[in-house]
Amino acid sequence: MLKEKIIKELNNFKNENRFRILKTINSNSINLSSNDYIGLGNDSDLIQDFYKNYTHLPLSSSSSRLISGTYPLIDKLERNLENIYKKPALFFNSGFDCNCCVIETFCDSNTLVISDKLNHASIHDGIIHSGATLLRYRHLDLEHLRKILKNNSNKYETILVISETIYSMDGDCVDLKKLIDLKKEFNFLLMIDEAHSFAVHSFGMCYEMDCLEFVDFLTIPLGKGGGSTGSYLICDQIYKDYIINKGRKFIYTTALPPVNIAWNLFILEKMESFSDKRLKLKELTTVSHKLIKKYNMETLSTTHIISIIIGNNSKLDHIVEYLSSKNYFIYGVKEPTVPKGTSRIRIGLSPNLSVENITTFFEELNYAINNVF
Ligand SMILES: Cc1ncc(COP(=O)(O)O)c(C=O)c1O
């Protein structure tokens, strides 16, 4: 019975051209699907330098943080973070665990969570697990958020508002200042996810805008611009203590190996010195947006993440196929990751690309959009 049900569902995915497969990356292709936004994850000089400084690091921690998994390197990493952000820090094994854990540990049926409609799946799952009431505001529409706050601010014990900084699927960006102004007016708890802005904006946009004191839970997943793995949580000591005592996704999992922690520490110590990489990314972003205008392509992006809306799944497949034949590694994104009818080409820029790569790519993309069906 179960297998029959699954086969039927998978066949539906195939009929709607949204059956997912895992593609192996060809190392010779031009990768426009990377989230290594400032090129830290595969900078061979940096990696060589790292291994010169850190030798013979264990490849397993063999225990959870609460048993013997809080080894000195994690301690040092959290202390360094505290020095930077002027608030306690806690290291998680992944951004998904970190987001989920914060929400399910601090929210319950007495909580109202107000979440941007396009927040990441880890945020949505955390809300569902928590049993909190969920209201969603239109993507980045802070006037809509204000209306929801006005109608609900006296009805709940706790209100948590959640936003990302830069959004992964549209490459658009929250008005952080306006969000903080709303917090000052309505006094809710605020959670911000910096997965797509950390490293691109050095220690992140909240740090850059000097508004850390207003962010109750700052999560910094490291698998994108951070060039690594795991996630930082920056929050008050009382919340940190509570998670150490109650956070199931923090307590009941084996800590990441020392080699990953050492790499995070190494990157963090050098973070401010990567301005060349950030400048290159900025240049490529400007060039890309000029080309999008030139070719009249449809995008909501204002940043280094650029989605070009295609809309039709089958057409998207043909465009991706064409671009692959021209040696570009590029991903098409479809529902349910993005709303139905908005399937798209998602481009993640990185300083590993050249202006020439970008110019030729947009030329080919323009050709494919107009000629490939
Ligand atoms: C906004 C956002 N938050 C959290 C995550 C999850 O982070 P991780 O990959 O470290 O689990 C992702 C993507 O992976 C993301 O895009």
mmCIF file of C-alpha atoms and ligand atoms in Angstrom:
data_model
loop_
_atom_site.group_PDB
_atom_site.id
_atom_site.type_symbol
_atom_site.label_atom_id
_atom_site.label_comp_id
_atom_site.label_asym_id
_atom_site.label_seq_id
_atom_site.Cartn_x
_atom_site.Cartn_y
_atom_site.Cartn_z
ATOM 1 C CA MET A 1 0.000 0.000 0.000
ATOM 2 C CA LEU A 2 2.660 2.455 1.057
ATOM 3 C CA LYS A 3 4.798 1.798 -2.020
ATOM 4 C CA GLU A 4 1.778 2.156 -4.346
ATOM 5 C CA LYS A 5 0.925 5.502 -2.756
ATOM 6 C CA ILE A 6 4.494 6.692 -3.153
ATOM 7 C CA ILE A 7 4.741 5.555 -6.786
ATOM 8 C CA LYS A 8 1.538 7.479 -7.568
ATOM 9 C CA GLU A 9 2.864 10.640 -5.941
ATOM 10 C CA LEU A 10 6.250 10.366 -7.674
ATOM 11 C CA ASN A 11 4.497 9.837 -11.015
ATOM 12 C CA ASN A 12 2.529 13.026 -10.390
ATOM 13 C CA PHE A 13 5.807 14.879 -9.793
ATOM 14 C CA LYS A 14 7.111 13.504 -13.109
ATOM 15 C CA ASN A 15 3.933 14.531 -14.974
ATOM 16 C CA GLU A 16 4.261 18.059 -13.588
ATOM 17 C CA ASN A 17 7.980 18.240 -14.491
ATOM 18 C CA ARG A 18 8.996 18.640 -10.866
ATOM 19 C CA PHE A 19 10.574 15.273 -10.076
ATOM 20 C CA ARG A 20 13.812 16.017 -8.248
ATOM 21 C CA ILE A 21 17.062 14.199 -9.002
ATOM 22 C CA LEU A 22 20.533 14.631 -7.549
ATOM 23 C CA LYS A 23 22.985 16.053 -10.054
ATOM 24 C CA THR A 24 26.698 15.440 -9.613
ATOM 25 C CA ILE A 25 28.711 18.555 -10.219
ATOM 26 C CA ASN A 26 31.316 18.364 -12.950
ATOM 27 C CA SER A 27 34.372 20.168 -11.603
ATOM 28 C CA ASN A 28 35.184 21.536 -15.089
ATOM 29 C CA SER A 29 31.884 23.357 -15.476
ATOM 30 C CA ILE A 30 31.304 27.007 -14.568
ATOM 31 C CA ASN A 31 29.419 26.848 -11.300
ATOM 32 C CA LEU A 32 26.655 29.430 -10.986
ATOM 33 C CA SER A 33 24.761 27.473 -8.353
ATOM 34 C CA SER A 34 27.164 27.829 -5.458
ATOM 35 C CA ASN A 35 26.277 29.535 -2.187
ATOM 36 C CA ASP A 36 29.963 30.042 -1.404
ATOM 37 C CA TYR A 37 29.302 33.736 -1.970
ATOM 38 C CA ILE A 38 32.741 35.119 -1.187
ATOM 39 C CA GLY A 39 34.628 31.983 -2.218
ATOM 40 C CA LEU A 40 35.911 30.924 1.215
ATOM 41 C CA GLY A 41 34.878 27.268 0.998
ATOM 42 C CA ASN A 42 37.212 26.399 -1.849
ATOM 43 C CA ASP A 43 39.999 28.963 -1.646
ATOM 44 C CA SER A 44 43.035 26.683 -2.000
ATOM 45 C CA ASP A 45 45.497 29.211 -0.483
ATOM 46 C CA LEU A 46 43.262 29.654 2.527
ATOM 47 C CA ILE A 47 42.827 25.899 2.918
ATOM 48 C CA GLN A 48 46.579 25.327 2.671
ATOM 49 C CA ASP A 49 47.190 28.030 5.256
ATOM 50 C CA PHE A 50 44.598 26.394 7.518
ATOM 51 C CA TYR A 51 46.262 22.979 7.392
ATOM 52 C CA LYS A 52 49.618 24.579 8.182
ATOM 53 C CA ASN A 53 48.122 26.022 11.364
ATOM 54 C CA TYR A 54 45.960 23.078 12.367
ATOM 55 C CA THR A 55 47.391 19.580 12.041
ATOM 56 C CA HIS A 56 46.099 16.206 13.245
ATOM 57 C CA LEU A 57 42.630 17.396 14.111
ATOM 58 C CA PRO A 58 40.217 14.623 15.092
ATOM 59 C CA LEU A 59 37.536 13.845 12.523
ATOM 60 C CA SER A 60 34.900 12.995 15.100
ATOM 61 C CA SER A 61 33.921 14.576 18.405
ATOM 62 C CA SER A 62 32.458 11.213 19.500
ATOM 63 C CA SER A 63 30.009 12.839 21.866
ATOM 64 C CA SER A 64 27.297 15.436 22.334
ATOM 65 C CA ARG A 65 28.125 18.908 23.649
ATOM 66 C CA LEU A 66 26.799 17.984 27.111
ATOM 67 C CA ILE A 67 29.015 14.905 27.498
ATOM 68 C CA SER A 68 32.551 15.381 26.168
ATOM 69 C CA GLY A 69 31.727 17.292 22.969
ATOM 70 C CA THR A 70 32.500 20.748 24.365
ATOM 71 C CA TYR A 71 36.192 20.510 23.581
ATOM 72 C CA PRO A 72 38.457 23.582 23.964
ATOM 73 C CA LEU A 73 38.161 24.663 20.301
ATOM 74 C CA ILE A 74 34.364 25.074 20.536
ATOM 75 C CA ASP A 75 34.803 26.970 23.784
ATOM 76 C CA LYS A 76 37.323 29.254 22.100
ATOM 77 C CA LEU A 77 35.038 29.768 19.089
ATOM 78 C CA GLU A 78 32.113 30.760 21.322
ATOM 79 C CA ARG A 79 34.322 33.115 23.359
ATOM 80 C CA ASN A 80 35.597 34.783 20.159
ATOM 81 C CA LEU A 81 32.029 35.207 18.939
ATOM 82 C CA GLU A 82 31.051 36.764 22.255
ATOM 83 C CA ASN A 83 33.902 39.260 21.869
ATOM 84 C CA ILE A 84 32.687 40.226 18.412
ATOM 85 C CA TYR A 85 28.925 40.349 18.983
ATOM 86 C CA LYS A 86 29.074 41.452 22.662
ATOM 87 C CA LYS A 87 26.513 38.786 23.509
ATOM 88 C CA PRO A 88 26.825 35.080 24.380
ATOM 89 C CA ALA A 89 27.074 32.613 21.507
ATOM 90 C CA LEU A 90 26.164 28.970 21.080
ATOM 91 C CA PHE A 91 27.377 26.740 18.265
ATOM 92 C CA PHE A 92 24.929 24.363 16.548
ATOM 93 C CA ASN A 93 25.630 21.527 14.101
ATOM 94 C CA SER A 94 23.501 23.065 11.364
ATOM 95 C CA GLY A 95 21.394 26.084 10.504
ATOM 96 C CA PHE A 96 18.348 23.856 10.230
ATOM 97 C CA ASP A 97 18.807 22.579 13.803
ATOM 98 C CA CYS A 98 19.587 26.047 15.111
ATOM 99 C CA ASN A 99 16.461 27.714 13.670
ATOM 100 C CA CYS A 100 14.183 24.834 14.582
ATOM 101 C CA CYS A 101 15.616 24.524 18.089
ATOM 102 C CA VAL A 102 15.277 28.216 18.984
ATOM 103 C CA ILE A 103 11.638 28.310 17.939
ATOM 104 C CA GLU A 104 10.531 24.997 19.424
ATOM 105 C CA THR A 105 12.376 25.651 22.704
ATOM 106 C CA PHE A 106 11.000 29.139 23.350
ATOM 107 C CA CYS A 107 7.530 28.995 21.790
ATOM 108 C CA ASP A 108 4.427 27.081 22.848
ATOM 109 C CA SER A 109 0.658 27.317 22.531
ATOM 110 C CA ASN A 110 0.706 30.692 24.328
ATOM 111 C CA THR A 111 2.974 32.201 21.686
ATOM 112 C CA LEU A 112 2.101 33.968 18.467
ATOM 113 C CA VAL A 113 4.784 33.615 15.814
ATOM 114 C CA ILE A 114 4.593 36.108 12.959
ATOM 115 C CA SER A 115 6.777 34.933 10.115
ATOM 116 C CA ASP A 116 7.626 36.262 6.646
ATOM 117 C CA LYS A 117 5.744 34.111 4.148
ATOM 118 C CA LEU A 118 8.968 33.058 2.401
ATOM 119 C CA ASN A 119 11.004 32.179 5.492
ATOM 120 C CA HIS A 120 13.124 29.042 5.227
ATOM 121 C CA ALA A 121 11.717 25.531 5.836
ATOM 122 C CA SER A 122 13.738 25.215 9.077
ATOM 123 C CA ILE A 123 11.838 28.210 10.486
ATOM 124 C CA HIS A 124 8.509 26.842 9.364
ATOM 125 C CA ASP A 125 9.243 23.394 10.835
ATOM 126 C CA GLY A 126 10.291 24.949 14.168
ATOM 127 C CA ILE A 127 6.991 26.833 14.360
ATOM 128 C CA ILE A 128 4.952 23.721 13.566
ATOM 129 C CA HIS A 129 6.855 21.642 16.186
ATOM 130 C CA SER A 130 6.398 24.351 18.821
ATOM 131 C CA GLY A 131 2.580 24.321 18.764
ATOM 132 C CA ALA A 132 2.545 28.144 18.572
ATOM 133 C CA THR A 133 -0.080 30.057 16.625
ATOM 134 C CA LEU A 134 1.349 31.061 13.250
ATOM 135 C CA LEU A 135 0.462 34.152 11.233
ATOM 136 C CA ARG A 136 2.396 34.959 8.086
ATOM 137 C CA TYR A 137 2.905 38.400 6.591
ATOM 138 C CA ARG A 138 3.339 38.976 2.867
ATOM 139 C CA HIS A 139 6.960 38.613 1.865
ATOM 140 C CA LEU A 140 8.966 41.656 3.109
ATOM 141 C CA ASP A 141 5.726 43.638 3.528
ATOM 142 C CA LEU A 142 6.355 45.329 6.872
ATOM 143 C CA GLU A 143 3.118 47.330 6.605
ATOM 144 C CA HIS A 144 1.283 44.015 6.593
ATOM 145 C CA LEU A 145 3.356 42.927 9.599
ATOM 146 C CA ARG A 146 2.392 46.166 11.368
ATOM 147 C CA LYS A 147 -1.325 45.451 10.783
ATOM 148 C CA ILE A 148 -0.976 41.947 12.213
ATOM 149 C CA LEU A 149 0.888 43.344 15.234
ATOM 150 C CA LYS A 150 -1.782 46.002 15.798
ATOM 151 C CA ASN A 151 -4.552 43.413 15.743
ATOM 152 C CA ASN A 152 -2.797 40.919 18.001
ATOM 153 C CA SER A 153 -0.370 42.632 20.351
ATOM 154 C CA ASN A 154 -2.603 42.276 23.446
ATOM 155 C CA LYS A 155 -3.828 38.790 22.787
ATOM 156 C CA TYR A 156 -0.696 36.685 23.449
ATOM 157 C CA GLU A 157 1.781 36.145 26.282
ATOM 158 C CA THR A 158 4.693 36.253 23.816
ATOM 159 C CA ILE A 159 5.018 37.370 20.206
ATOM 160 C CA LEU A 160 8.001 36.306 18.118
ATOM 161 C CA VAL A 161 8.620 37.934 14.726
ATOM 162 C CA ILE A 162 10.962 36.104 12.345
ATOM 163 C CA SER A 163 12.717 37.375 9.225
ATOM 164 C CA GLU A 164 15.741 36.518 7.167
ATOM 165 C CA THR A 165 18.075 39.283 5.975
ATOM 166 C CA ILE A 166 18.655 38.358 2.317
ATOM 167 C CA TYR A 167 16.256 35.808 0.864
ATOM 168 C CA SER A 168 17.658 32.777 -0.890
ATOM 169 C CA MET A 169 15.058 32.318 -3.599
ATOM 170 C CA ASP A 170 14.476 35.953 -4.665
ATOM 171 C CA GLY A 171 17.715 37.637 -3.599
ATOM 172 C CA ASP A 172 15.760 40.505 -2.050
ATOM 173 C CA CYS A 173 16.446 42.039 1.296
ATOM 174 C CA VAL A 174 14.511 43.022 4.449
ATOM 175 C CA ASP A 175 14.377 46.660 5.599
ATOM 176 C CA LEU A 176 16.138 45.924 8.885
ATOM 177 C CA LYS A 177 15.813 49.469 10.190
ATOM 178 C CA LYS A 178 12.056 49.482 9.686
ATOM 179 C CA LEU A 179 11.786 46.079 11.347
ATOM 180 C CA ILE A 180 13.704 47.320 14.390
ATOM 181 C CA ASP A 181 11.452 50.414 14.523
ATOM 182 C CA LEU A 182 8.440 48.082 14.660
ATOM 183 C CA LYS A 183 10.079 46.146 17.475
ATOM 184 C CA LYS A 184 10.580 49.368 19.417
ATOM 185 C CA GLU A 185 6.923 50.233 18.911
ATOM 186 C CA PHE A 186 5.344 46.832 19.642
ATOM 187 C CA ASN A 187 7.983 45.231 21.875
ATOM 188 C CA PHE A 188 7.994 41.708 20.416
ATOM 189 C CA LEU A 189 10.837 39.188 20.400
ATOM 190 C CA LEU A 190 12.823 39.336 17.164
ATOM 191 C CA MET A 191 14.627 36.470 15.417
ATOM 192 C CA ILE A 192 16.821 37.113 12.367
ATOM 193 C CA ASP A 193 18.485 34.523 10.119
ATOM 194 C CA GLU A 194 21.689 35.744 8.415
ATOM 195 C CA ALA A 195 22.386 32.613 6.311
ATOM 196 C CA HIS A 196 22.690 34.597 3.076
ATOM 197 C CA SER A 197 24.305 37.789 4.405
ATOM 198 C CA PHE A 198 27.053 36.498 6.742
ATOM 199 C CA ALA A 199 30.522 36.989 5.174
ATOM 200 C CA VAL A 200 29.009 38.938 2.255
ATOM 201 C CA HIS A 201 28.461 41.637 4.904
ATOM 202 C CA SER A 202 31.454 40.623 7.025
ATOM 203 C CA PHE A 203 30.037 39.672 10.474
ATOM 204 C CA GLY A 204 26.530 40.141 9.081
ATOM 205 C CA MET A 205 23.998 42.893 8.437
ATOM 206 C CA CYS A 206 22.840 43.207 12.066
ATOM 207 C CA TYR A 207 26.446 43.691 13.172
ATOM 208 C CA GLU A 208 27.083 46.125 10.321
ATOM 209 C CA MET A 209 23.963 48.164 11.199
ATOM 210 C CA ASP A 210 24.815 48.088 14.885
ATOM 211 C CA CYS A 211 21.398 46.754 15.885
ATOM 212 C CA LEU A 212 22.402 43.564 17.714
ATOM 213 C CA GLU A 213 20.857 44.728 20.973
ATOM 214 C CA PHE A 214 17.417 44.613 19.335
ATOM 215 C CA VAL A 215 17.779 41.114 17.913
ATOM 216 C CA ASP A 216 16.826 38.530 20.545
ATOM 217 C CA PHE A 217 17.868 35.509 18.468
ATOM 218 C CA LEU A 218 20.427 35.988 15.722
ATOM 219 C CA THR A 219 21.088 32.798 13.762
ATOM 220 C CA ILE A 220 24.066 32.550 11.432
ATOM 221 C CA PRO A 221 24.118 29.334 9.379
ATOM 222 C CA LEU A 222 27.614 28.850 7.959
ATOM 223 C CA GLY A 223 27.049 26.665 4.900
ATOM 224 C CA LYS A 224 26.710 29.608 2.475
ATOM 225 C CA GLY A 225 28.981 32.672 2.591
ATOM 226 C CA GLY A 226 30.500 31.261 5.788
ATOM 227 C CA GLY A 227 32.212 28.656 3.580
ATOM 228 C CA SER A 228 31.778 25.980 6.216
ATOM 229 C CA THR A 229 29.168 24.105 8.212
ATOM 230 C CA GLY A 230 27.220 24.557 11.445
ATOM 231 C CA SER A 231 25.518 27.661 12.781
ATOM 232 C CA TYR A 232 26.044 30.360 15.377
ATOM 233 C CA LEU A 233 23.277 31.507 17.682
ATOM 234 C CA ILE A 234 23.808 34.896 19.311
ATOM 235 C CA CYS A 235 21.455 35.572 22.229
ATOM 236 C CA ASP A 236 21.263 36.561 25.918
ATOM 237 C CA GLN A 237 22.852 34.258 28.520
ATOM 238 C CA ILE A 238 19.479 33.256 29.941
ATOM 239 C CA TYR A 239 18.340 31.957 26.539
ATOM 240 C CA LYS A 240 21.660 30.184 26.049
ATOM 241 C CA ASP A 241 21.320 28.470 29.451
ATOM 242 C CA TYR A 242 17.773 27.451 28.626
ATOM 243 C CA ILE A 243 18.774 25.875 25.305
ATOM 244 C CA ILE A 244 21.620 23.966 26.958
ATOM 245 C CA ASN A 245 19.022 22.558 29.376
ATOM 246 C CA LYS A 246 16.009 22.132 27.125
ATOM 247 C CA GLY A 247 16.922 22.388 23.426
ATOM 248 C CA ARG A 248 16.492 18.887 22.044
ATOM 249 C CA LYS A 249 18.326 19.604 18.760
ATOM 250 C CA PHE A 250 21.238 20.987 20.763
ATOM 251 C CA ILE A 251 21.332 18.309 23.480
ATOM 252 C CA TYR A 252 20.670 15.045 21.668
ATOM 253 C CA THR A 253 23.181 15.156 18.835
ATOM 254 C CA THR A 254 26.902 14.507 18.421
ATOM 255 C CA ALA A 255 28.965 17.714 18.253
ATOM 256 C CA LEU A 256 30.663 18.471 14.941
ATOM 257 C CA PRO A 257 34.305 17.316 14.701
ATOM 258 C CA PRO A 258 37.162 19.604 15.784
ATOM 259 C CA VAL A 259 38.327 20.009 12.164
ATOM 260 C CA ASN A 260 35.115 21.892 11.279
ATOM 261 C CA ILE A 261 35.271 24.037 14.406
ATOM 262 C CA ALA A 262 38.898 24.935 13.767
ATOM 263 C CA TRP A 263 37.985 26.018 10.217
ATOM 264 C CA ASN A 264 35.155 28.211 11.575
ATOM 265 C CA LEU A 265 37.548 29.780 14.048
ATOM 266 C CA PHE A 266 40.163 30.330 11.353
ATOM 267 C CA ILE A 267 37.615 32.013 9.038
ATOM 268 C CA LEU A 268 36.150 34.114 11.838
ATOM 269 C CA GLU A 269 39.577 35.454 12.806
ATOM 270 C CA LYS A 270 40.217 36.466 9.186
ATOM 271 C CA MET A 271 36.691 37.661 8.348
ATOM 272 C CA GLU A 272 37.503 41.354 8.163
ATOM 273 C CA SER A 273 40.449 40.747 5.827
ATOM 274 C CA PHE A 274 38.306 39.403 2.973
ATOM 275 C CA SER A 275 37.440 42.811 1.523
ATOM 276 C CA ASP A 276 38.961 41.951 -1.902
ATOM 277 C CA LYS A 277 36.576 39.049 -2.227
ATOM 278 C CA ARG A 278 33.632 41.197 -1.165
ATOM 279 C CA LEU A 279 34.613 43.893 -3.663
ATOM 280 C CA LYS A 280 34.813 41.337 -6.476
ATOM 281 C CA LEU A 281 31.372 40.020 -5.543
ATOM 282 C CA LYS A 282 30.036 43.574 -5.604
ATOM 283 C CA GLU A 283 31.482 44.137 -9.078
ATOM 284 C CA LEU A 284 29.941 40.902 -10.401
ATOM 285 C CA THR A 285 26.605 41.828 -8.814
ATOM 286 C CA THR A 286 26.596 45.241 -10.528
ATOM 287 C CA VAL A 287 27.553 43.708 -13.896
ATOM 288 C CA SER A 288 24.825 41.053 -13.569
ATOM 289 C CA HIS A 289 22.087 43.566 -12.744
ATOM 290 C CA LYS A 290 23.117 45.710 -15.723
ATOM 291 C CA LEU A 291 22.864 42.666 -18.007
ATOM 292 C CA ILE A 292 19.453 41.745 -16.578
ATOM 293 C CA LYS A 293 18.232 45.233 -17.472
ATOM 294 C CA LYS A 294 19.821 45.047 -20.917
ATOM 295 C CA TYR A 295 18.080 41.747 -21.684
ATOM 296 C CA ASN A 296 14.779 42.747 -20.041
ATOM 297 C CA MET A 297 14.789 39.733 -17.748
ATOM 298 C CA GLU A 298 12.385 39.416 -14.843
ATOM 299 C CA THR A 299 13.889 39.402 -11.336
ATOM 300 C CA LEU A 300 13.132 40.653 -7.817
ATOM 301 C CA SER A 301 16.781 40.510 -6.821
ATOM 302 C CA THR A 302 18.790 43.447 -5.544
ATOM 303 C CA THR A 303 21.768 41.367 -4.365
ATOM 304 C CA HIS A 304 24.335 38.663 -5.243
ATOM 305 C CA ILE A 305 21.566 36.039 -5.397
ATOM 306 C CA ILE A 306 19.708 36.393 -8.672
ATOM 307 C CA SER A 307 16.611 34.506 -9.719
ATOM 308 C CA ILE A 308 15.275 34.841 -13.218
ATOM 309 C CA ILE A 309 11.616 33.830 -13.287
ATOM 310 C CA ILE A 310 10.710 31.421 -16.106
ATOM 311 C CA GLY A 311 7.339 30.190 -14.803
ATOM 312 C CA ASN A 312 6.892 27.089 -16.944
ATOM 313 C CA ASN A 313 8.585 23.962 -15.504
ATOM 314 C CA SER A 314 9.143 22.245 -18.839
ATOM 315 C CA LYS A 315 10.643 25.368 -20.394
ATOM 316 C CA LEU A 316 12.869 25.743 -17.339
ATOM 317 C CA ASP A 317 14.144 22.167 -17.818
ATOM 318 C CA HIS A 318 15.002 22.884 -21.447
ATOM 319 C CA ILE A 319 16.816 26.094 -20.547
ATOM 320 C CA VAL A 320 18.851 24.310 -17.852
ATOM 321 C CA GLU A 321 19.656 21.515 -20.327
ATOM 322 C CA TYR A 322 20.819 24.050 -22.908
ATOM 323 C CA LEU A 323 22.981 25.889 -20.362
ATOM 324 C CA SER A 324 24.479 22.575 -19.177
ATOM 325 C CA SER A 325 25.423 21.799 -22.772
ATOM 326 C CA LYS A 326 27.329 25.105 -22.738
ATOM 327 C CA ASN A 327 29.215 23.955 -19.615
ATOM 328 C CA TYR A 328 27.320 25.932 -16.962
ATOM 329 C CA PHE A 329 26.317 24.208 -13.725
ATOM 330 C CA ILE A 330 23.041 25.907 -12.935
ATOM 331 C CA TYR A 331 19.929 24.912 -11.058
ATOM 332 C CA GLY A 332 16.285 25.339 -11.895
ATOM 333 C CA VAL A 333 14.085 25.833 -8.822
ATOM 334 C CA LYS A 334 10.449 24.719 -8.846
ATOM 335 C CA GLU A 335 7.511 24.321 -6.475
ATOM 336 C CA PRO A 336 7.235 23.533 -3.603
ATOM 337 C CA THR A 337 10.551 25.356 -2.936
ATOM 338 C CA VAL A 338 9.078 28.423 -4.705
ATOM 339 C CA PRO A 339 5.390 29.202 -5.398
ATOM 340 C CA LYS A 340 3.786 27.350 -8.320
ATOM 341 C CA GLY A 341 4.099 29.256 -11.610
ATOM 342 C CA THR A 342 7.292 31.028 -10.511
ATOM 343 C CA SER A 343 9.873 28.356 -11.352
ATOM 344 C CA ARG A 344 13.205 29.987 -11.962
ATOM 345 C CA ILE A 345 16.890 29.917 -12.745
ATOM 346 C CA ARG A 346 18.723 30.690 -9.499
ATOM 347 C CA ILE A 347 22.195 32.183 -9.781
ATOM 348 C CA GLY A 348 24.545 32.422 -6.816
ATOM 349 C CA LEU A 349 27.424 34.751 -7.651
ATOM 350 C CA SER A 350 30.878 34.247 -6.206
ATOM 351 C CA PRO A 351 34.312 35.856 -6.733
ATOM 352 C CA ASN A 352 35.481 32.617 -8.360
ATOM 353 C CA LEU A 353 33.652 33.810 -11.482
ATOM 354 C CA SER A 354 34.978 36.407 -13.898
ATOM 355 C CA VAL A 355 33.154 39.329 -15.549
ATOM 356 C CA GLU A 356 33.599 37.421 -18.804
ATOM 357 C CA ASN A 357 31.930 34.297 -17.323
ATOM 358 C CA ILE A 358 28.962 36.402 -16.260
ATOM 359 C CA THR A 359 28.671 38.306 -19.547
ATOM 360 C CA THR A 360 28.764 35.140 -21.639
ATOM 361 C CA PHE A 361 26.377 33.362 -19.297
ATOM 362 C CA PHE A 362 23.699 36.076 -19.559
ATOM 363 C CA GLU A 363 24.117 36.120 -23.322
ATOM 364 C CA GLU A 364 23.465 32.352 -23.424
ATOM 365 C CA LEU A 365 20.601 32.633 -20.920
ATOM 366 C CA ASN A 366 18.966 35.334 -23.023
ATOM 367 C CA TYR A 367 19.335 33.148 -26.112
ATOM 368 C CA ALA A 368 17.832 30.165 -24.263
ATOM 369 C CA ILE A 369 14.869 32.135 -22.867
ATOM 370 C CA ASN A 370 13.963 33.355 -26.358
ATOM 371 C CA ASN A 371 14.759 30.292 -28.424
ATOM 372 C CA VAL A 372 14.595 27.105 -26.343
ATOM 373 C CA PHE A 373 11.193 25.477 -25.671
HETATM 374 C C1 LIG B 1 17.828 30.989 5.307
HETATM 375 C C2 LIG B 1 18.348 29.648 5.667
HETATM 376 N N1 LIG B 1 18.370 29.297 6.964
HETATM 377 C C3 LIG B 1 18.817 28.089 7.346
HETATM 378 C C4 LIG B 1 19.278 27.173 6.434
HETATM 379 C C5 LIG B 1 19.751 25.842 6.915
HETATM 380 O O1 LIG B 1 21.106 25.870 7.171
HETATM 381 P P1 LIG B 1 21.983 24.532 7.119
HETATM 382 O O2 LIG B 1 22.214 24.219 5.687
HETATM 383 O O3 LIG B 1 23.213 24.868 7.875
HETATM 384 O O4 LIG B 1 21.178 23.460 7.791
HETATM 385 C C6 LIG B 1 19.285 27.507 5.071
HETATM 386 C C7 LIG B 1 19.762 26.609 3.980
HETATM 387 O O5 LIG B 1 20.367 25.635 4.042
HETATM 388 C C8 LIG B 1 18.797 28.775 4.675
HETATM 389 O O6 LIG B 1 18.766 29.130 3.383
#
